[in-house]
């Protein structure tokens, strides 16, 4: 994605060197001059614990080398799901992570963060931030490639933006109900699938980590006699064997937005991210991108 962002807003693509020492610590060195320039660090933050230390080291190195400002382009923004205390003593990691990134960066752009009880990023992030919706890009792809789609949201949380995609793509939709008891213990029950007929079911979800929500939705659709569904995912984390398990469940195809690098990446989100960065840098003379 770094090359796509640099191309879309005519920026230089910076370089840095990073490696692990035998004891597990990180070595990082900037290879591109940044003095007086505005810098964008691209870091999609799936598997965030391994990426966080190098990311913060890079910010400090950039400022030490005279960078004028540092933005974070994080297509996937981690630690958004633990947004309240469910059991006494739990850390509200979404707030802790937000404080950390807000301290280090001057601007943040991300794609469809997992907003639920926290409804806006600025409720926990103090750094100026721009949220890029994936719905327009997904709708455009569906309209072109699956004109007979019937969109399905697997749970109530998905309703608002599944409806948005459906309206943009001019196709019908339905939202199901989900019960979750644990990371791998999920049940999907019906909503109204009236009108699905011979249309192509398309399940849309924001995050596929264990993929249990998608898997159970696929099983439910096949059980009621629907066609093998296509799954569209904004953030394809696919932890462990989740992707293989989803394929084995009988899905026709898995499509993802390139917010996280994965073999299913089909829908490119780099242009709207670049547009947000262009707005941020409109008052500046030069912009340089560096990937971590």
PDB file of C-alpha atoms in Angstrom:
ATOM      1  CA  UNK A   1       0.000   0.000   0.000  1.00  0.00           C
ATOM      2  CA  UNK A   2       2.917   2.391   0.620  1.00  0.00           C
ATOM      3  CA  UNK A   3       3.647   2.543  -3.113  1.00  0.00           C
ATOM      4  CA  UNK A   4      -0.028   3.171  -3.870  1.00  0.00           C
ATOM      5  CA  UNK A   5      -0.240   6.020  -1.378  1.00  0.00           C
ATOM      6  CA  UNK A   6       2.961   7.610  -2.671  1.00  0.00           C
ATOM      7  CA  UNK A   7       1.685   7.349  -6.241  1.00  0.00           C
ATOM      8  CA  UNK A   8      -1.743   8.806  -5.487  1.00  0.00           C
ATOM      9  CA  UNK A   9      -0.413  11.970  -3.885  1.00  0.00           C
ATOM     10  CA  UNK A  10       2.923  12.263  -5.656  1.00  0.00           C
ATOM     11  CA  UNK A  11       5.041  11.769  -2.539  1.00  0.00           C
ATOM     12  CA  UNK A  12       8.510  10.348  -2.140  1.00  0.00           C
ATOM     13  CA  UNK A  13       8.676   6.809  -0.774  1.00  0.00           C
ATOM     14  CA  UNK A  14      11.127   6.782   2.116  1.00  0.00           C
ATOM     15  CA  UNK A  15      13.244   3.925   3.378  1.00  0.00           C
ATOM     16  CA  UNK A  16      14.227   2.660   6.781  1.00  0.00           C
ATOM     17  CA  UNK A  17      16.198  -0.320   8.004  1.00  0.00           C
ATOM     18  CA  UNK A  18      14.957  -2.492  10.824  1.00  0.00           C
ATOM     19  CA  UNK A  19      16.037  -5.812  12.281  1.00  0.00           C
ATOM     20  CA  UNK A  20      15.850  -7.839  15.480  1.00  0.00           C
ATOM     21  CA  UNK A  21      18.787  -8.325  17.785  1.00  0.00           C
ATOM     22  CA  UNK A  22      19.321 -11.856  19.173  1.00  0.00           C
ATOM     23  CA  UNK A  23      17.727 -10.766  22.470  1.00  0.00           C
ATOM     24  CA  UNK A  24      14.542  -9.685  20.673  1.00  0.00           C
ATOM     25  CA  UNK A  25      15.140  -5.927  20.767  1.00  0.00           C
ATOM     26  CA  UNK A  26      14.654  -3.821  17.631  1.00  0.00           C
ATOM     27  CA  UNK A  27      17.274  -1.941  15.619  1.00  0.00           C
ATOM     28  CA  UNK A  28      15.903   0.874  13.450  1.00  0.00           C
ATOM     29  CA  UNK A  29      17.640   3.382  11.191  1.00  0.00           C
ATOM     30  CA  UNK A  30      16.190   5.986   8.828  1.00  0.00           C
ATOM     31  CA  UNK A  31      17.732   5.936   5.344  1.00  0.00           C
ATOM     32  CA  UNK A  32      15.879   8.942   3.893  1.00  0.00           C
ATOM     33  CA  UNK A  33      16.527  12.589   4.893  1.00  0.00           C
ATOM     34  CA  UNK A  34      13.451  14.086   6.550  1.00  0.00           C
ATOM     35  CA  UNK A  35      14.614  17.418   7.958  1.00  0.00           C
ATOM     36  CA  UNK A  36      11.883  20.045   7.620  1.00  0.00           C
ATOM     37  CA  UNK A  37       9.504  17.623   5.948  1.00  0.00           C
ATOM     38  CA  UNK A  38       6.124  16.135   6.822  1.00  0.00           C
ATOM     39  CA  UNK A  39       6.261  12.372   7.156  1.00  0.00           C
ATOM     40  CA  UNK A  40       3.593   9.687   6.918  1.00  0.00           C
ATOM     41  CA  UNK A  41       4.269   6.367   8.606  1.00  0.00           C
ATOM     42  CA  UNK A  42       2.167   3.567   7.134  1.00  0.00           C
ATOM     43  CA  UNK A  43       1.526   0.820   9.667  1.00  0.00           C
ATOM     44  CA  UNK A  44      -1.572  -1.325   9.499  1.00  0.00           C
ATOM     45  CA  UNK A  45      -1.808  -2.430  13.105  1.00  0.00           C
ATOM     46  CA  UNK A  46      -2.919  -6.035  13.007  1.00  0.00           C
ATOM     47  CA  UNK A  47      -0.738  -8.101  15.391  1.00  0.00           C
ATOM     48  CA  UNK A  48      -0.043  -4.748  17.092  1.00  0.00           C
ATOM     49  CA  UNK A  49       2.170  -5.804  19.982  1.00  0.00           C
ATOM     50  CA  UNK A  50       5.036  -6.771  17.665  1.00  0.00           C
ATOM     51  CA  UNK A  51       4.651  -3.596  15.591  1.00  0.00           C
ATOM     52  CA  UNK A  52       4.211  -0.987  18.306  1.00  0.00           C
ATOM     53  CA  UNK A  53       7.790  -0.643  19.579  1.00  0.00           C
ATOM     54  CA  UNK A  54       9.340  -0.255  16.075  1.00  0.00           C
ATOM     55  CA  UNK A  55       6.604   2.241  15.186  1.00  0.00           C
ATOM     56  CA  UNK A  56       7.304   4.465  18.183  1.00  0.00           C
ATOM     57  CA  UNK A  57      11.069   4.169  17.673  1.00  0.00           C
ATOM     58  CA  UNK A  58      10.517   5.374  14.093  1.00  0.00           C
ATOM     59  CA  UNK A  59       8.565   8.424  15.284  1.00  0.00           C
ATOM     60  CA  UNK A  60      11.327   9.382  17.710  1.00  0.00           C
ATOM     61  CA  UNK A  61      13.983   8.897  15.018  1.00  0.00           C
ATOM     62  CA  UNK A  62      12.010  11.072  12.602  1.00  0.00           C
ATOM     63  CA  UNK A  63      11.703  13.875  15.126  1.00  0.00           C
ATOM     64  CA  UNK A  64      15.395  13.546  16.048  1.00  0.00           C
ATOM     65  CA  UNK A  65      16.206  13.972  12.340  1.00  0.00           C
ATOM     66  CA  UNK A  66      14.136  17.149  12.104  1.00  0.00           C
ATOM     67  CA  UNK A  67      10.816  15.999  10.643  1.00  0.00           C
ATOM     68  CA  UNK A  68       8.329  18.861  10.756  1.00  0.00           C
ATOM     69  CA  UNK A  69       5.349  16.641  11.576  1.00  0.00           C
ATOM     70  CA  UNK A  70       4.539  12.931  11.629  1.00  0.00           C
ATOM     71  CA  UNK A  71       1.227  11.363  10.598  1.00  0.00           C
ATOM     72  CA  UNK A  72       0.130   7.768  11.072  1.00  0.00           C
ATOM     73  CA  UNK A  73      -1.746   6.012   8.285  1.00  0.00           C
ATOM     74  CA  UNK A  74      -3.134   2.941  10.055  1.00  0.00           C
ATOM     75  CA  UNK A  75      -5.705   1.336   7.744  1.00  0.00           C
ATOM     76  CA  UNK A  76      -6.456  -1.113  10.551  1.00  0.00           C
ATOM     77  CA  UNK A  77      -6.499   0.463  14.004  1.00  0.00           C
ATOM     78  CA  UNK A  78      -5.973  -2.090  16.761  1.00  0.00           C
ATOM     79  CA  UNK A  79      -7.313  -2.185  20.318  1.00  0.00           C
ATOM     80  CA  UNK A  80     -10.761  -0.818  19.546  1.00  0.00           C
ATOM     81  CA  UNK A  81     -12.838  -3.769  20.791  1.00  0.00           C
ATOM     82  CA  UNK A  82     -12.012  -3.612  24.519  1.00  0.00           C
ATOM     83  CA  UNK A  83     -13.887  -0.343  24.976  1.00  0.00           C
ATOM     84  CA  UNK A  84     -15.285  -0.923  28.485  1.00  0.00           C
ATOM     85  CA  UNK A  85     -14.640  -2.910  31.643  1.00  0.00           C
ATOM     86  CA  UNK A  86     -16.555  -6.181  31.332  1.00  0.00           C
ATOM     87  CA  UNK A  87     -14.996  -7.763  34.447  1.00  0.00           C
ATOM     88  CA  UNK A  88     -13.435  -5.998  37.438  1.00  0.00           C
ATOM     89  CA  UNK A  89      -9.742  -5.292  36.964  1.00  0.00           C
ATOM     90  CA  UNK A  90      -9.699  -5.333  33.159  1.00  0.00           C
ATOM     91  CA  UNK A  91      -7.687  -2.739  31.266  1.00  0.00           C
ATOM     92  CA  UNK A  92      -9.691  -0.616  28.836  1.00  0.00           C
ATOM     93  CA  UNK A  93      -7.056  -1.104  26.165  1.00  0.00           C
ATOM     94  CA  UNK A  94      -8.779   1.092  23.587  1.00  0.00           C
ATOM     95  CA  UNK A  95      -8.239   4.145  25.798  1.00  0.00           C
ATOM     96  CA  UNK A  96      -4.660   3.217  26.702  1.00  0.00           C
ATOM     97  CA  UNK A  97      -3.735   2.695  23.046  1.00  0.00           C
ATOM     98  CA  UNK A  98      -5.435   5.952  22.058  1.00  0.00           C
ATOM     99  CA  UNK A  99      -3.493   7.946  24.643  1.00  0.00           C
ATOM    100  CA  UNK A 100      -0.221   6.456  23.406  1.00  0.00           C
ATOM    101  CA  UNK A 101      -0.776   7.156  19.707  1.00  0.00           C
ATOM    102  CA  UNK A 102      -2.229  10.605  20.416  1.00  0.00           C
ATOM    103  CA  UNK A 103       0.942  11.521  22.292  1.00  0.00           C
ATOM    104  CA  UNK A 104       3.282  10.440  19.493  1.00  0.00           C
ATOM    105  CA  UNK A 105       1.542  11.519  16.285  1.00  0.00           C
ATOM    106  CA  UNK A 106       0.300  14.776  14.755  1.00  0.00           C
ATOM    107  CA  UNK A 107      -2.410  13.223  12.579  1.00  0.00           C
ATOM    108  CA  UNK A 108      -4.125   9.844  12.216  1.00  0.00           C
ATOM    109  CA  UNK A 109      -6.022   8.345   9.292  1.00  0.00           C
ATOM    110  CA  UNK A 110      -7.687   4.947   9.522  1.00  0.00           C
ATOM    111  CA  UNK A 111     -10.320   2.824   7.776  1.00  0.00           C
ATOM    112  CA  UNK A 112     -13.572   1.876   9.524  1.00  0.00           C
ATOM    113  CA  UNK A 113     -12.338   1.463  13.099  1.00  0.00           C
ATOM    114  CA  UNK A 114     -14.453  -0.872  15.222  1.00  0.00           C
ATOM    115  CA  UNK A 115     -16.762   1.707  16.786  1.00  0.00           C
ATOM    116  CA  UNK A 116     -19.444   0.305  19.061  1.00  0.00           C
ATOM    117  CA  UNK A 117     -19.873   1.727  22.565  1.00  0.00           C
ATOM    118  CA  UNK A 118     -17.280   4.332  21.536  1.00  0.00           C
ATOM    119  CA  UNK A 119     -19.073   5.995  18.632  1.00  0.00           C
ATOM    120  CA  UNK A 120     -16.406   8.500  17.506  1.00  0.00           C
ATOM    121  CA  UNK A 121     -12.626   8.339  17.509  1.00  0.00           C
ATOM    122  CA  UNK A 122     -12.362  11.729  19.182  1.00  0.00           C
ATOM    123  CA  UNK A 123     -14.019  10.261  22.271  1.00  0.00           C
ATOM    124  CA  UNK A 124     -10.683   8.592  23.068  1.00  0.00           C
ATOM    125  CA  UNK A 125      -8.139  10.039  20.579  1.00  0.00           C
ATOM    126  CA  UNK A 126      -6.930  13.597  21.090  1.00  0.00           C
ATOM    127  CA  UNK A 127      -4.806  13.654  17.915  1.00  0.00           C
ATOM    128  CA  UNK A 128      -6.640  15.026  14.843  1.00  0.00           C
ATOM    129  CA  UNK A 129      -8.029  11.983  13.032  1.00  0.00           C
ATOM    130  CA  UNK A 130      -9.808  11.124   9.808  1.00  0.00           C
ATOM    131  CA  UNK A 131     -11.923   7.989   9.387  1.00  0.00           C
ATOM    132  CA  UNK A 132     -12.152   6.598   5.859  1.00  0.00           C
ATOM    133  CA  UNK A 133     -15.349   4.608   5.219  1.00  0.00           C
ATOM    134  CA  UNK A 134     -14.889   1.476   3.136  1.00  0.00           C
ATOM    135  CA  UNK A 135     -18.565   1.443   2.110  1.00  0.00           C
ATOM    136  CA  UNK A 136     -18.169   3.518  -1.093  1.00  0.00           C
ATOM    137  CA  UNK A 137     -15.321   1.325  -2.371  1.00  0.00           C
ATOM    138  CA  UNK A 138     -17.145  -1.891  -1.450  1.00  0.00           C
ATOM    139  CA  UNK A 139     -20.383  -0.691  -3.056  1.00  0.00           C
ATOM    140  CA  UNK A 140     -18.584   0.267  -6.261  1.00  0.00           C
ATOM    141  CA  UNK A 141     -16.984  -3.190  -6.443  1.00  0.00           C
ATOM    142  CA  UNK A 142     -20.305  -4.963  -5.801  1.00  0.00           C
ATOM    143  CA  UNK A 143     -22.148  -2.845  -8.359  1.00  0.00           C
ATOM    144  CA  UNK A 144     -19.553  -3.778 -10.986  1.00  0.00           C
ATOM    145  CA  UNK A 145     -18.976  -7.447 -10.151  1.00  0.00           C
ATOM    146  CA  UNK A 146     -22.139  -8.754  -8.388  1.00  0.00           C
ATOM    147  CA  UNK A 147     -25.146  -6.862  -9.758  1.00  0.00           C
ATOM    148  CA  UNK A 148     -27.526  -9.555  -8.405  1.00  0.00           C
ATOM    149  CA  UNK A 149     -26.142  -9.327  -4.855  1.00  0.00           C
ATOM    150  CA  UNK A 150     -28.242  -9.709  -1.716  1.00  0.00           C
ATOM    151  CA  UNK A 151     -26.238  -8.170   1.126  1.00  0.00           C
ATOM    152  CA  UNK A 152     -26.254  -9.734   4.569  1.00  0.00           C
ATOM    153  CA  UNK A 153     -25.016  -8.227   7.811  1.00  0.00           C
ATOM    154  CA  UNK A 154     -24.264 -10.986  10.337  1.00  0.00           C
ATOM    155  CA  UNK A 155     -25.256  -8.966  13.417  1.00  0.00           C
ATOM    156  CA  UNK A 156     -26.902  -5.795  14.639  1.00  0.00           C
ATOM    157  CA  UNK A 157     -23.588  -3.929  14.785  1.00  0.00           C
ATOM    158  CA  UNK A 158     -23.230  -4.294  11.021  1.00  0.00           C
ATOM    159  CA  UNK A 159     -26.678  -2.903  10.204  1.00  0.00           C
ATOM    160  CA  UNK A 160     -25.830   0.762   9.653  1.00  0.00           C
ATOM    161  CA  UNK A 161     -23.019   0.292   7.181  1.00  0.00           C
ATOM    162  CA  UNK A 162     -24.477  -2.802   5.442  1.00  0.00           C
ATOM    163  CA  UNK A 163     -27.526  -0.650   4.697  1.00  0.00           C
ATOM    164  CA  UNK A 164     -25.186   2.083   3.448  1.00  0.00           C
ATOM    165  CA  UNK A 165     -23.428  -0.312   1.047  1.00  0.00           C
ATOM    166  CA  UNK A 166     -26.780  -1.689  -0.133  1.00  0.00           C
ATOM    167  CA  UNK A 167     -28.162   1.773  -0.871  1.00  0.00           C
ATOM    168  CA  UNK A 168     -25.024   2.765  -2.756  1.00  0.00           C
ATOM    169  CA  UNK A 169     -24.925  -0.479  -4.768  1.00  0.00           C
ATOM    170  CA  UNK A 170     -28.725  -0.422  -5.272  1.00  0.00           C
ATOM    171  CA  UNK A 171     -29.229  -3.983  -4.012  1.00  0.00           C
ATOM    172  CA  UNK A 172     -31.426  -5.483  -1.243  1.00  0.00           C
ATOM    173  CA  UNK A 173     -30.081  -6.400   2.186  1.00  0.00           C
ATOM    174  CA  UNK A 174     -30.896  -8.087   5.485  1.00  0.00           C
ATOM    175  CA  UNK A 175     -29.339  -8.096   8.947  1.00  0.00           C
ATOM    176  CA  UNK A 176     -29.149 -11.218  11.125  1.00  0.00           C
ATOM    177  CA  UNK A 177     -28.769 -11.647  14.879  1.00  0.00           C
ATOM    178  CA  UNK A 178     -25.674 -12.892  16.689  1.00  0.00           C
ATOM    179  CA  UNK A 179     -25.003 -14.284  20.127  1.00  0.00           C
ATOM    180  CA  UNK A 180     -21.391 -14.554  21.267  1.00  0.00           C
ATOM    181  CA  UNK A 181     -20.211 -16.413  24.361  1.00  0.00           C
ATOM    182  CA  UNK A 182     -16.478 -16.438  23.582  1.00  0.00           C
ATOM    183  CA  UNK A 183     -13.889 -15.878  20.844  1.00  0.00           C
ATOM    184  CA  UNK A 184     -14.815 -19.146  19.112  1.00  0.00           C
ATOM    185  CA  UNK A 185     -18.370 -19.645  20.413  1.00  0.00           C
ATOM    186  CA  UNK A 186     -20.862 -17.813  18.200  1.00  0.00           C
ATOM    187  CA  UNK A 187     -24.434 -18.459  17.068  1.00  0.00           C
ATOM    188  CA  UNK A 188     -26.235 -16.743  14.188  1.00  0.00           C
ATOM    189  CA  UNK A 189     -30.013 -16.621  13.972  1.00  0.00           C
ATOM    190  CA  UNK A 190     -32.336 -15.336  11.317  1.00  0.00           C
ATOM    191  CA  UNK A 191     -33.496 -12.008  10.186  1.00  0.00           C
ATOM    192  CA  UNK A 192     -35.750 -11.667   7.182  1.00  0.00           C
ATOM    193  CA  UNK A 193     -34.177 -13.175   4.070  1.00  0.00           C
ATOM    194  CA  UNK A 194     -37.335 -12.512   2.086  1.00  0.00           C
ATOM    195  CA  UNK A 195     -36.397 -11.513  -1.422  1.00  0.00           C
ATOM    196  CA  UNK A 196     -33.118 -13.400  -1.569  1.00  0.00           C
ATOM    197  CA  UNK A 197     -34.527 -15.874  -4.133  1.00  0.00           C
ATOM    198  CA  UNK A 198     -31.812 -16.721  -6.646  1.00  0.00           C
ATOM    199  CA  UNK A 199     -29.759 -13.640  -5.829  1.00  0.00           C
ATOM    200  CA  UNK A 200     -26.118 -14.009  -4.793  1.00  0.00           C
ATOM    201  CA  UNK A 201     -25.743 -13.773  -0.994  1.00  0.00           C
ATOM    202  CA  UNK A 202     -22.914 -11.438   0.025  1.00  0.00           C
ATOM    203  CA  UNK A 203     -21.973 -11.354   3.710  1.00  0.00           C
ATOM    204  CA  UNK A 204     -20.245  -8.144   4.772  1.00  0.00           C
ATOM    205  CA  UNK A 205     -18.316  -7.780   8.021  1.00  0.00           C
ATOM    206  CA  UNK A 206     -15.780  -5.279   9.265  1.00  0.00           C
ATOM    207  CA  UNK A 207     -13.315  -7.628  10.988  1.00  0.00           C
ATOM    208  CA  UNK A 208     -12.587 -11.321  10.433  1.00  0.00           C
ATOM    209  CA  UNK A 209     -10.314 -12.535  13.232  1.00  0.00           C
ATOM    210  CA  UNK A 210     -11.484 -15.975  14.351  1.00  0.00           C
ATOM    211  CA  UNK A 211     -14.006 -15.747  11.453  1.00  0.00           C
ATOM    212  CA  UNK A 212     -16.573 -17.602  13.562  1.00  0.00           C
ATOM    213  CA  UNK A 213     -19.242 -15.008  12.790  1.00  0.00           C
ATOM    214  CA  UNK A 214     -18.739 -15.467   9.054  1.00  0.00           C
ATOM    215  CA  UNK A 215     -18.511 -19.256   9.325  1.00  0.00           C
ATOM    216  CA  UNK A 216     -21.764 -19.557  11.267  1.00  0.00           C
ATOM    217  CA  UNK A 217     -23.493 -17.167   8.862  1.00  0.00           C
ATOM    218  CA  UNK A 218     -22.337 -19.228   5.876  1.00  0.00           C
ATOM    219  CA  UNK A 219     -23.638 -22.410   7.525  1.00  0.00           C
ATOM    220  CA  UNK A 220     -26.997 -20.814   8.279  1.00  0.00           C
ATOM    221  CA  UNK A 221     -27.421 -19.579   4.699  1.00  0.00           C
ATOM    222  CA  UNK A 222     -26.538 -22.942   3.196  1.00  0.00           C
ATOM    223  CA  UNK A 223     -28.939 -24.641   5.615  1.00  0.00           C
ATOM    224  CA  UNK A 224     -31.874 -22.565   4.365  1.00  0.00           C
ATOM    225  CA  UNK A 225     -31.002 -23.325   0.742  1.00  0.00           C
ATOM    226  CA  UNK A 226     -29.281 -20.122  -0.342  1.00  0.00           C
ATOM    227  CA  UNK A 227     -26.451 -20.103  -2.855  1.00  0.00           C
ATOM    228  CA  UNK A 228     -22.919 -20.422  -1.508  1.00  0.00           C
ATOM    229  CA  UNK A 229     -22.241 -16.893  -0.238  1.00  0.00           C
ATOM    230  CA  UNK A 230     -19.437 -14.492  -1.038  1.00  0.00           C
ATOM    231  CA  UNK A 231     -17.818 -12.881   2.011  1.00  0.00           C
ATOM    232  CA  UNK A 232     -16.484  -9.325   1.931  1.00  0.00           C
ATOM    233  CA  UNK A 233     -14.273  -8.242   4.816  1.00  0.00           C
ATOM    234  CA  UNK A 234     -12.792  -4.817   5.512  1.00  0.00           C
ATOM    235  CA  UNK A 235     -10.066  -6.035   7.887  1.00  0.00           C
ATOM    236  CA  UNK A 236      -8.903  -9.597   7.042  1.00  0.00           C
ATOM    237  CA  UNK A 237      -6.980 -10.515  10.200  1.00  0.00           C
ATOM    238  CA  UNK A 238      -7.732 -14.259   9.890  1.00  0.00           C
ATOM    239  CA  UNK A 239      -5.956 -15.482  13.022  1.00  0.00           C
ATOM    240  CA  UNK A 240      -4.606 -19.031  12.997  1.00  0.00           C
ATOM    241  CA  UNK A 241      -6.559 -21.305  10.646  1.00  0.00           C
ATOM    242  CA  UNK A 242      -9.534 -18.957  10.390  1.00  0.00           C
ATOM    243  CA  UNK A 243      -9.244 -18.394   6.634  1.00  0.00           C
ATOM    244  CA  UNK A 244      -8.981 -22.112   5.874  1.00  0.00           C
ATOM    245  CA  UNK A 245     -11.920 -22.788   8.204  1.00  0.00           C
ATOM    246  CA  UNK A 246     -14.009 -20.192   6.365  1.00  0.00           C
ATOM    247  CA  UNK A 247     -13.235 -21.769   3.001  1.00  0.00           C
ATOM    248  CA  UNK A 248     -14.097 -25.199   4.397  1.00  0.00           C
ATOM    249  CA  UNK A 249     -17.480 -23.901   5.584  1.00  0.00           C
ATOM    250  CA  UNK A 250     -18.596 -23.619   1.961  1.00  0.00           C
ATOM    251  CA  UNK A 251     -18.081 -19.982   1.063  1.00  0.00           C
ATOM    252  CA  UNK A 252     -17.956 -19.306  -2.674  1.00  0.00           C
ATOM    253  CA  UNK A 253     -15.274 -16.628  -2.448  1.00  0.00           C
ATOM    254  CA  UNK A 254     -13.646 -14.308   0.073  1.00  0.00           C
ATOM    255  CA  UNK A 255     -12.999 -10.686  -0.899  1.00  0.00           C
ATOM    256  CA  UNK A 256     -11.205  -8.174   1.295  1.00  0.00           C
ATOM    257  CA  UNK A 257     -10.219  -4.535   1.374  1.00  0.00           C
ATOM    258  CA  UNK A 258      -6.443  -4.049   1.421  1.00  0.00           C
ATOM    259  CA  UNK A 259      -6.539  -2.453   4.877  1.00  0.00           C
ATOM    260  CA  UNK A 260      -4.531  -5.517   5.984  1.00  0.00           C
ATOM    261  CA  UNK A 261      -2.336  -7.383   3.520  1.00  0.00           C
ATOM    262  CA  UNK A 262      -3.882 -10.770   2.687  1.00  0.00           C
ATOM    263  CA  UNK A 263      -4.217 -13.024  -0.346  1.00  0.00           C
ATOM    264  CA  UNK A 264      -7.914 -12.075  -0.568  1.00  0.00           C
ATOM    265  CA  UNK A 265      -7.170  -8.355  -1.107  1.00  0.00           C
ATOM    266  CA  UNK A 266      -9.312  -7.195  -4.031  1.00  0.00           C
ATOM    267  CA  UNK A 267     -10.730  -3.776  -3.112  1.00  0.00           C
ATOM    268  CA  UNK A 268      -8.148  -0.977  -2.992  1.00  0.00           C
ATOM    269  CA  UNK A 269      -8.617   1.710  -0.331  1.00  0.00           C
ATOM    270  CA  UNK A 270      -5.380   3.622  -0.958  1.00  0.00           C
ATOM    271  CA  UNK A 271      -6.897   6.509  -2.934  1.00  0.00           C
ATOM    272  CA  UNK A 272      -9.253   7.835  -0.199  1.00  0.00           C
ATOM    273  CA  UNK A 273      -6.462   7.433   2.368  1.00  0.00           C
ATOM    274  CA  UNK A 274      -4.179   9.440   0.095  1.00  0.00           C
ATOM    275  CA  UNK A 275      -6.859  12.109  -0.318  1.00  0.00           C
ATOM    276  CA  UNK A 276      -7.117  12.465   3.461  1.00  0.00           C
ATOM    277  CA  UNK A 277      -3.355  12.813   3.721  1.00  0.00           C
ATOM    278  CA  UNK A 278      -3.355  15.393   0.930  1.00  0.00           C
ATOM    279  CA  UNK A 279      -5.869  17.453   2.884  1.00  0.00           C
ATOM    280  CA  UNK A 280      -3.673  17.202   5.971  1.00  0.00           C
ATOM    281  CA  UNK A 281      -0.578  18.247   4.037  1.00  0.00           C
ATOM    282  CA  UNK A 282      -2.251  20.942   1.928  1.00  0.00           C
ATOM    283  CA  UNK A 283      -0.291  23.726   3.620  1.00  0.00           C
ATOM    284  CA  UNK A 284       3.074  21.982   3.315  1.00  0.00           C
ATOM    285  CA  UNK A 285       5.657  21.989   0.554  1.00  0.00           C
ATOM    286  CA  UNK A 286       6.847  18.406   0.601  1.00  0.00           C
ATOM    287  CA  UNK A 287       5.526  15.085   1.791  1.00  0.00           C
ATOM    288  CA  UNK A 288       7.396  11.844   2.278  1.00  0.00           C
ATOM    289  CA  UNK A 289       5.988   8.417   3.033  1.00  0.00           C
ATOM    290  CA  UNK A 290       7.794   5.690   4.919  1.00  0.00           C
ATOM    291  CA  UNK A 291       6.447   2.219   5.631  1.00  0.00           C
ATOM    292  CA  UNK A 292       6.966   0.346   8.894  1.00  0.00           C
TER     293      UNK A 292
END
